[in-house]
């Protein structure tokens, strides 16, 4: 029988669970887009977004998903014929690199594989080798959502500084913003991209590009920039429509207002600490299950793991079977493996991911882990005993 009737739980790495308060704020009649409340509210979103990103810099808002934010960031600081260095630790870095190539940018990919973070020394020597400073940007994912590797962005900046290289540091925080600690200004990030549907708890549909004055000066040297992606009018609008290059994403903005209020009320440090504690509970369960059987965390060293998403391997076909079981029997949807095997490969069914970003708390994590443990038992997949108990012990130390 199925025990899934009740509130479903989407535990995939984005879109994430949307708070009722966000949904309620969006459930309203179409507002006036020429004057009144919406106009005043939008101006207030900008400083509150910057606060989440820990920057005194600028922000441009796009009606787009994360891919749109990727393209927007590239379009403002790079041109066809420019070179960029991509430090890759998973599928998303390669995706951003491919998008740059489609814009005529030549990318040099330093691939660190699927299990370890960016090695700052390798990055430094690649930059030192670029004596003519042809590389205009270093592109890196803070958290790569396919592998769940979390890169050390301060160390990335230190490697660039050690090489005395003037390239811009561009960081993808789509998975990590408001989940994993991120300090845009303190870590020397020039351009950062994010989207609404992960740590920010709003439906997919808003992309964000944050940028500092160094990026502003690079943008100023460009003759042609796609009118739609140009961040200049969006970050300095003379008229309200310029924030969005057209009609405002009215309802998303109301949802975002509430989500930012929730984040600031909890406090960004507390938001990071909650994600950290809940992530450690998830890892504790997975480590115990993995003591006897095929389940294993993709990233061995906790220091390099994301607090927003966890990638696991369990051997084919157990990954797909487990996802199916917990969804059909328990109402929990887990994430598919991404970038670990090609979809046509039978091995593809040997991976899954847990999303733990945004609006989640201890009882959701314990319920999700309990559903996984029941699924492992029901499907007769070997696993060490006591995973849920180990998670509960971590939660008990809150
Ligand atoms: C989700 C995600 C993306 C892509 O975002 P879309 O909204 O699906 O376009 C890019 N990078 C990272 C790190 C992500 O987690």
Short mmCIF file of C-alpha atoms and ligand atoms in Angstrom, two decimals:
data_model
loop_
_atom_site.label_atom_id
_atom_site.label_comp_id
_atom_site.label_asym_id
_atom_site.label_seq_id
_atom_site.Cartn_x
_atom_site.Cartn_y
_atom_site.Cartn_z
CA UNK A 1 0.00 0.00 0.00
CA UNK A 2 0.98 3.62 -0.32
CA UNK A 3 1.49 5.83 2.72
CA UNK A 4 2.12 8.92 0.63
CA UNK A 5 -1.15 10.79 1.10
CA UNK A 6 -0.50 13.88 3.17
CA UNK A 7 1.88 16.73 2.45
CA UNK A 8 4.40 15.80 -0.26
CA UNK A 9 8.04 16.73 0.28
CA UNK A 10 10.22 17.65 -2.68
CA UNK A 11 13.75 16.90 -1.43
CA UNK A 12 15.53 17.63 -4.72
CA UNK A 13 18.27 20.27 -5.10
CA UNK A 14 15.94 22.87 -6.54
CA UNK A 15 13.30 23.91 -6.87
CA UNK A 16 13.12 23.72 -3.09
CA UNK A 17 10.21 23.69 -0.68
CA UNK A 18 8.26 26.96 -0.80
CA UNK A 19 7.11 28.41 2.53
CA UNK A 20 3.36 28.88 2.94
CA UNK A 21 4.03 32.56 3.67
CA UNK A 22 5.75 32.96 0.28
CA UNK A 23 2.87 31.25 -1.51
CA UNK A 24 0.30 33.35 0.38
CA UNK A 25 2.11 36.55 -0.58
CA UNK A 26 1.94 35.53 -4.24
CA UNK A 27 -1.75 34.70 -4.15
CA UNK A 28 -3.21 38.07 -5.03
CA UNK A 29 -4.81 40.08 -7.82
CA UNK A 30 -2.54 41.60 -10.47
CA UNK A 31 -0.98 44.78 -9.05
CA UNK A 32 -0.51 48.14 -10.72
CA UNK A 33 2.92 48.13 -12.37
CA UNK A 34 3.05 51.92 -12.88
CA UNK A 35 2.71 53.28 -9.38
CA UNK A 36 2.09 52.33 -5.81
CA UNK A 37 3.12 49.48 -3.56
CA UNK A 38 4.96 47.30 -6.06
CA UNK A 39 7.30 50.11 -7.07
CA UNK A 40 8.24 50.96 -3.48
CA UNK A 41 8.63 47.31 -2.54
CA UNK A 42 10.98 46.53 -5.43
CA UNK A 43 13.46 49.24 -4.45
CA UNK A 44 13.69 47.61 -1.02
CA UNK A 45 14.48 44.17 -2.45
CA UNK A 46 17.84 45.32 -3.81
CA UNK A 47 19.60 46.11 -0.50
CA UNK A 48 18.09 43.02 1.11
CA UNK A 49 19.39 40.78 -1.68
CA UNK A 50 22.83 42.37 -1.31
CA UNK A 51 22.69 41.63 2.42
CA UNK A 52 22.13 37.93 1.74
CA UNK A 53 25.09 37.93 -0.67
CA UNK A 54 27.22 39.86 1.88
CA UNK A 55 28.10 42.62 -0.55
CA UNK A 56 27.98 46.39 -0.79
CA UNK A 57 27.97 45.96 -4.56
CA UNK A 58 25.27 46.04 -7.18
CA UNK A 59 22.53 43.63 -8.19
CA UNK A 60 20.59 43.12 -11.41
CA UNK A 61 17.39 41.06 -11.39
CA UNK A 62 16.30 39.01 -14.42
CA UNK A 63 13.12 37.14 -15.28
CA UNK A 64 14.99 33.90 -15.85
CA UNK A 65 16.20 30.70 -14.29
CA UNK A 66 19.83 30.09 -13.33
CA UNK A 67 20.85 29.54 -16.94
CA UNK A 68 19.65 33.06 -17.72
CA UNK A 69 21.73 34.47 -14.86
CA UNK A 70 24.75 32.57 -16.22
CA UNK A 71 24.30 34.18 -19.64
CA UNK A 72 23.60 37.61 -18.17
CA UNK A 73 26.82 37.54 -16.16
CA UNK A 74 28.89 36.49 -19.18
CA UNK A 75 27.24 39.00 -21.51
CA UNK A 76 28.26 41.95 -19.34
CA UNK A 77 31.95 41.30 -18.86
CA UNK A 78 33.12 39.01 -21.69
CA UNK A 79 32.98 39.21 -25.47
CA UNK A 80 33.44 36.80 -28.36
CA UNK A 81 37.16 36.14 -28.68
CA UNK A 82 37.88 36.62 -24.97
CA UNK A 83 39.36 33.82 -22.89
CA UNK A 84 38.06 32.48 -19.59
CA UNK A 85 39.37 29.82 -17.24
CA UNK A 86 36.77 27.43 -15.81
CA UNK A 87 37.60 25.52 -12.61
CA UNK A 88 35.25 22.53 -12.86
CA UNK A 89 34.10 20.22 -10.08
CA UNK A 90 30.96 18.89 -11.72
CA UNK A 91 28.35 19.18 -14.45
CA UNK A 92 27.31 22.76 -13.68
CA UNK A 93 30.76 24.24 -14.27
CA UNK A 94 30.85 22.47 -17.63
CA UNK A 95 27.38 23.81 -18.42
CA UNK A 96 28.43 27.39 -17.68
CA UNK A 97 31.56 26.86 -19.78
CA UNK A 98 29.50 25.56 -22.73
CA UNK A 99 27.28 28.62 -22.48
CA UNK A 100 30.37 30.85 -22.66
CA UNK A 101 31.62 28.94 -25.71
CA UNK A 102 28.28 29.50 -27.45
CA UNK A 103 28.89 33.23 -26.98
CA UNK A 104 32.26 32.89 -28.73
CA UNK A 105 34.32 32.94 -25.54
CA UNK A 106 37.24 30.51 -25.49
CA UNK A 107 37.20 28.53 -22.27
CA UNK A 108 40.11 26.67 -20.77
CA UNK A 109 38.66 24.03 -18.43
CA UNK A 110 40.71 22.90 -15.43
CA UNK A 111 38.83 19.75 -14.49
CA UNK A 112 39.16 18.65 -10.87
CA UNK A 113 36.89 15.65 -11.37
CA UNK A 114 33.74 14.65 -9.54
CA UNK A 115 35.06 13.94 -6.06
CA UNK A 116 37.44 16.70 -5.03
CA UNK A 117 37.37 20.50 -4.88
CA UNK A 118 39.32 23.05 -6.88
CA UNK A 119 43.01 22.78 -6.07
CA UNK A 120 44.18 26.39 -5.60
CA UNK A 121 47.79 25.48 -6.47
CA UNK A 122 46.82 24.08 -9.86
CA UNK A 123 44.71 27.15 -10.48
CA UNK A 124 47.57 29.44 -9.50
CA UNK A 125 50.02 27.76 -11.87
CA UNK A 126 47.51 27.89 -14.75
CA UNK A 127 47.16 31.62 -14.12
CA UNK A 128 50.92 32.14 -13.83
CA UNK A 129 51.31 30.45 -17.22
CA UNK A 130 49.06 33.14 -18.73
CA UNK A 131 51.83 35.75 -18.80
CA UNK A 132 50.03 38.00 -21.29
CA UNK A 133 46.93 38.07 -19.07
CA UNK A 134 44.68 36.90 -21.87
CA UNK A 135 42.35 35.18 -19.38
CA UNK A 136 39.67 37.72 -18.57
CA UNK A 137 37.71 35.72 -16.01
CA UNK A 138 37.96 32.73 -13.70
CA UNK A 139 34.59 30.95 -13.50
CA UNK A 140 33.86 28.60 -10.62
CA UNK A 141 30.83 27.06 -8.90
CA UNK A 142 30.70 27.61 -5.14
CA UNK A 143 28.65 24.42 -4.80
CA UNK A 144 28.36 22.15 -7.81
CA UNK A 145 24.89 20.66 -7.48
CA UNK A 146 25.73 17.51 -9.44
CA UNK A 147 28.62 16.36 -7.24
CA UNK A 148 27.75 18.35 -4.06
CA UNK A 149 31.35 19.55 -3.88
CA UNK A 150 31.75 22.90 -2.12
CA UNK A 151 34.71 24.93 -3.28
CA UNK A 152 36.76 27.28 -1.13
CA UNK A 153 36.13 30.62 -2.80
CA UNK A 154 38.48 32.61 -0.53
CA UNK A 155 41.28 30.19 -1.47
CA UNK A 156 40.39 30.61 -5.15
CA UNK A 157 40.76 34.38 -4.80
CA UNK A 158 44.04 33.91 -2.88
CA UNK A 159 45.39 31.79 -5.75
CA UNK A 160 44.49 34.51 -8.26
CA UNK A 161 46.15 37.16 -6.09
CA UNK A 162 49.23 35.00 -5.59
CA UNK A 163 49.55 34.73 -9.37
CA UNK A 164 49.12 38.53 -9.58
CA UNK A 165 46.44 37.87 -12.19
CA UNK A 166 43.87 40.60 -12.95
CA UNK A 167 41.04 38.32 -14.19
CA UNK A 168 37.56 38.73 -12.72
CA UNK A 169 36.44 36.08 -10.25
CA UNK A 170 32.95 34.90 -11.30
CA UNK A 171 31.13 32.54 -8.96
CA UNK A 172 27.98 30.46 -9.41
CA UNK A 173 26.10 30.49 -6.08
CA UNK A 174 22.82 29.25 -7.52
CA UNK A 175 22.79 26.22 -5.20
CA UNK A 176 24.57 27.71 -2.23
CA UNK A 177 23.20 31.21 -1.63
CA UNK A 178 21.43 31.35 1.75
CA UNK A 179 22.48 27.75 2.50
CA UNK A 180 26.27 27.55 2.63
CA UNK A 181 28.24 30.43 4.10
CA UNK A 182 29.15 32.86 1.33
CA UNK A 183 30.90 36.25 1.70
CA UNK A 184 30.98 38.04 -1.64
CA UNK A 185 33.03 41.08 -0.62
CA UNK A 186 35.25 39.49 2.02
CA UNK A 187 36.17 36.68 -0.36
CA UNK A 188 36.96 39.02 -3.26
CA UNK A 189 34.26 37.85 -5.66
CA UNK A 190 33.67 40.23 -8.59
CA UNK A 191 30.56 38.69 -10.16
CA UNK A 192 28.12 36.24 -8.57
CA UNK A 193 25.05 34.55 -10.01
CA UNK A 194 22.05 33.17 -8.12
CA UNK A 195 18.44 32.20 -8.74
CA UNK A 196 15.19 32.29 -6.80
CA UNK A 197 14.28 28.63 -6.48
CA UNK A 198 16.91 27.19 -4.17
CA UNK A 199 18.04 28.76 -0.89
CA UNK A 200 15.84 31.78 -1.59
CA UNK A 201 12.67 29.62 -1.37
CA UNK A 202 10.77 31.34 -4.22
CA UNK A 203 9.47 29.53 -7.35
CA UNK A 204 11.84 29.32 -10.34
CA UNK A 205 11.71 32.45 -12.47
CA UNK A 206 14.12 35.03 -11.03
CA UNK A 207 17.83 35.18 -11.79
CA UNK A 208 20.25 37.51 -9.99
CA UNK A 209 23.64 38.87 -10.94
CA UNK A 210 25.64 40.59 -8.20
CA UNK A 211 28.70 42.61 -9.23
CA UNK A 212 31.28 44.96 -7.76
CA UNK A 213 32.92 48.14 -9.02
CA UNK A 214 35.74 46.24 -10.73
CA UNK A 215 33.12 44.42 -12.82
CA UNK A 216 31.40 47.76 -13.48
CA UNK A 217 34.63 49.09 -14.98
CA UNK A 218 35.05 46.01 -17.18
CA UNK A 219 31.43 46.39 -18.36
CA UNK A 220 32.19 50.03 -19.22
CA UNK A 221 34.88 48.97 -21.72
CA UNK A 222 32.41 46.95 -23.81
CA UNK A 223 30.92 48.53 -26.92
CA UNK A 224 28.10 46.05 -27.46
CA UNK A 225 26.10 44.26 -24.81
CA UNK A 226 22.86 42.37 -25.41
CA UNK A 227 20.18 44.93 -24.54
CA UNK A 228 18.17 42.39 -22.58
CA UNK A 229 21.05 41.08 -20.47
CA UNK A 230 22.71 44.47 -19.94
CA UNK A 231 22.93 44.99 -16.20
CA UNK A 232 23.39 48.80 -16.38
CA UNK A 233 19.72 49.86 -16.60
CA UNK A 234 18.63 47.05 -14.27
CA UNK A 235 21.00 48.10 -11.53
CA UNK A 236 20.45 51.85 -12.10
CA UNK A 237 16.86 52.15 -13.32
CA UNK A 238 15.57 55.58 -14.26
CA UNK A 239 12.11 54.08 -14.75
CA UNK A 240 10.53 51.15 -12.97
CA UNK A 241 10.32 48.93 -16.09
CA UNK A 242 14.12 49.13 -16.44
CA UNK A 243 14.61 46.92 -13.38
CA UNK A 244 13.30 44.07 -15.50
CA UNK A 245 13.80 45.19 -19.10
CA UNK A 246 9.99 45.21 -19.41
CA UNK A 247 7.04 44.07 -17.32
CA UNK A 248 7.95 43.22 -13.74
CA UNK A 249 7.68 39.60 -12.49
CA UNK A 250 4.98 40.92 -10.17
CA UNK A 251 4.06 37.86 -8.13
CA UNK A 252 7.59 36.55 -7.81
CA UNK A 253 8.55 39.89 -6.28
CA UNK A 254 5.90 39.57 -3.57
CA UNK A 255 7.15 36.06 -2.83
CA UNK A 256 10.75 37.22 -2.73
CA UNK A 257 9.86 40.06 -0.33
CA UNK A 258 8.52 37.55 2.20
CA UNK A 259 11.39 35.09 1.67
CA UNK A 260 13.98 37.82 2.32
CA UNK A 261 12.06 38.90 5.42
CA UNK A 262 12.17 35.31 6.67
CA UNK A 263 15.93 35.05 6.03
CA UNK A 264 16.70 38.35 7.74
CA UNK A 265 14.41 37.59 10.67
CA UNK A 266 16.23 34.30 11.29
CA UNK A 267 19.57 35.98 10.53
CA UNK A 268 21.88 34.84 7.75
CA UNK A 269 24.37 33.34 10.23
CA UNK A 270 21.57 31.31 11.81
CA UNK A 271 20.37 30.24 8.35
CA UNK A 272 23.88 28.93 7.57
CA UNK A 273 24.12 27.24 10.98
CA UNK A 274 20.75 25.52 10.48
CA UNK A 275 21.84 24.21 7.08
CA UNK A 276 25.12 23.04 8.57
CA UNK A 277 23.48 21.17 11.43
CA UNK A 278 20.84 19.53 9.24
CA UNK A 279 23.49 18.56 6.67
CA UNK A 280 25.56 16.90 9.40
CA UNK A 281 22.51 14.87 10.43
CA UNK A 282 22.07 13.70 6.83
CA UNK A 283 25.76 12.78 6.48
CA UNK A 284 25.65 10.88 9.80
CA UNK A 285 22.80 8.70 8.57
CA UNK A 286 24.44 8.11 5.19
CA UNK A 287 27.77 7.20 6.76
CA UNK A 288 26.15 4.60 9.01
CA UNK A 289 24.13 3.12 6.14
CA UNK A 290 27.31 2.95 4.09
CA UNK A 291 29.17 0.89 6.72
CA UNK A 292 27.57 -2.26 5.36
CA UNK A 293 26.35 -2.10 1.78
CA UNK A 294 26.67 -0.09 -1.43
CA UNK A 295 25.62 3.40 -0.29
CA UNK A 296 28.38 6.03 -0.25
CA UNK A 297 28.63 9.81 -0.06
CA UNK A 298 30.16 11.25 -3.22
CA UNK A 299 32.43 13.61 -1.28
CA UNK A 300 34.52 11.84 1.35
CA UNK A 301 35.86 14.83 3.27
CA UNK A 302 33.12 16.77 5.12
CA UNK A 303 35.19 19.95 4.70
CA UNK A 304 34.46 19.85 0.97
CA UNK A 305 30.75 19.01 1.21
CA UNK A 306 27.89 21.36 0.48
CA UNK A 307 25.30 22.13 3.17
CA UNK A 308 22.62 22.45 0.48
CA UNK A 309 22.79 19.18 -1.46
CA UNK A 310 24.25 15.71 -0.96
CA UNK A 311 25.21 13.44 -3.87
CA UNK A 312 25.21 9.70 -3.24
CA UNK A 313 25.97 6.52 -5.11
CA UNK A 314 24.30 3.25 -4.28
CA UNK A 315 24.84 1.09 -7.36
CA UNK A 316 22.40 0.46 -10.22
CA UNK A 317 19.49 -0.05 -10.16
CA UNK A 318 19.17 0.79 -6.47
CA UNK A 319 19.26 4.58 -6.94
CA UNK A 320 16.21 4.69 -9.21
CA UNK A 321 14.42 1.99 -7.20
CA UNK A 322 14.92 3.85 -3.96
CA UNK A 323 13.71 7.14 -5.43
CA UNK A 324 10.61 5.41 -6.76
CA UNK A 325 9.91 3.68 -3.44
CA UNK A 326 10.21 6.74 -1.22
CA UNK A 327 8.10 8.81 -3.59
CA UNK A 328 5.32 6.27 -4.08
CA UNK A 329 5.21 4.89 -0.56
CA UNK A 330 6.28 7.81 1.59
CA UNK A 331 5.60 11.02 -0.36
CA UNK A 332 9.24 12.14 -0.47
CA UNK A 333 10.82 12.98 -3.84
CA UNK A 334 14.61 12.61 -3.99
CA UNK A 335 16.84 14.05 -6.71
CA UNK A 336 18.16 12.09 -9.66
CA UNK A 337 21.89 11.66 -10.08
CA UNK A 338 23.28 14.31 -12.40
CA UNK A 339 26.49 14.21 -14.38
CA UNK A 340 27.70 10.98 -12.78
CA UNK A 341 26.71 8.71 -15.71
CA UNK A 342 25.01 9.31 -19.04
CA UNK A 343 21.21 8.79 -18.98
CA UNK A 344 21.48 5.91 -21.50
CA UNK A 345 24.03 4.11 -19.34
CA UNK A 346 22.50 1.50 -16.94
CA UNK A 347 24.88 2.90 -14.30
CA UNK A 348 22.77 6.08 -14.35
CA UNK A 349 20.36 4.27 -12.01
CA UNK A 350 23.05 3.94 -9.36
CA UNK A 351 23.01 7.56 -8.13
CA UNK A 352 20.68 9.94 -6.32
CA UNK A 353 20.82 13.27 -4.54
CA UNK A 354 19.20 14.77 -1.49
CA UNK A 355 18.31 18.47 -1.67
CA UNK A 356 18.42 20.16 1.73
CA UNK A 357 18.23 23.83 0.83
CA UNK A 358 16.02 26.61 2.10
CA UNK A 359 12.79 26.02 3.98
CA UNK A 360 13.57 22.89 5.94
CA UNK A 361 13.85 21.92 9.54
CA UNK A 362 14.77 19.00 11.76
CA UNK A 363 11.51 17.08 11.52
CA UNK A 364 11.55 17.27 7.71
CA UNK A 365 15.11 15.93 7.61
CA UNK A 366 14.35 13.14 10.09
CA UNK A 367 11.19 12.21 8.16
CA UNK A 368 13.04 12.16 4.85
CA UNK A 369 15.86 10.04 6.32
CA UNK A 370 13.34 7.71 7.93
CA UNK A 371 11.65 7.24 4.55
CA UNK A 372 15.02 6.41 2.96
CA UNK A 373 15.83 3.91 5.72
CA UNK A 374 12.42 2.24 5.28
CA UNK A 375 13.04 2.12 1.53
CA UNK A 376 16.46 0.48 1.98
CA UNK A 377 14.80 -2.18 4.15
CA UNK A 378 11.80 -2.68 1.85
CA UNK A 379 14.02 -3.05 -1.22
CA UNK A 380 16.44 -5.34 0.58
CA UNK A 381 19.39 -3.05 -0.13
CA UNK A 382 22.17 -3.84 2.33
CA UNK A 383 22.89 -1.01 4.76
CA UNK A 384 24.45 -0.51 8.15
CA UNK A 385 21.88 -0.42 10.98
CA UNK A 386 21.06 2.74 12.92
CA UNK A 387 21.38 5.51 10.32
CA UNK A 388 18.27 7.31 11.45
CA UNK A 389 19.38 7.02 15.05
CA UNK A 390 22.74 8.57 14.17
CA UNK A 391 20.95 11.48 12.51
CA UNK A 392 18.71 11.90 15.52
CA UNK A 393 21.79 12.04 17.76
CA UNK A 394 23.17 14.92 15.65
CA UNK A 395 19.83 16.72 15.87
CA UNK A 396 19.79 16.22 19.65
CA UNK A 397 22.95 18.34 19.98
CA UNK A 398 21.24 21.42 18.51
C1 LIG B 1 20.31 24.84 -10.33
C2 LIG B 1 21.67 25.28 -10.74
C3 LIG B 1 21.93 25.86 -11.99
C4 LIG B 1 20.89 26.00 -13.05
O1 LIG B 1 19.78 26.72 -12.66
P1 LIG B 1 18.46 26.64 -13.56
O2 LIG B 1 17.50 27.47 -12.78
O3 LIG B 1 18.06 25.20 -13.63
O4 LIG B 1 18.78 27.21 -14.88
C5 LIG B 1 23.20 26.30 -12.25
N1 LIG B 1 24.20 26.15 -11.36
C6 LIG B 1 24.00 25.57 -10.16
C7 LIG B 1 25.14 25.43 -9.21
C8 LIG B 1 22.73 25.11 -9.82
O5 LIG B 1 22.53 24.53 -8.63
#
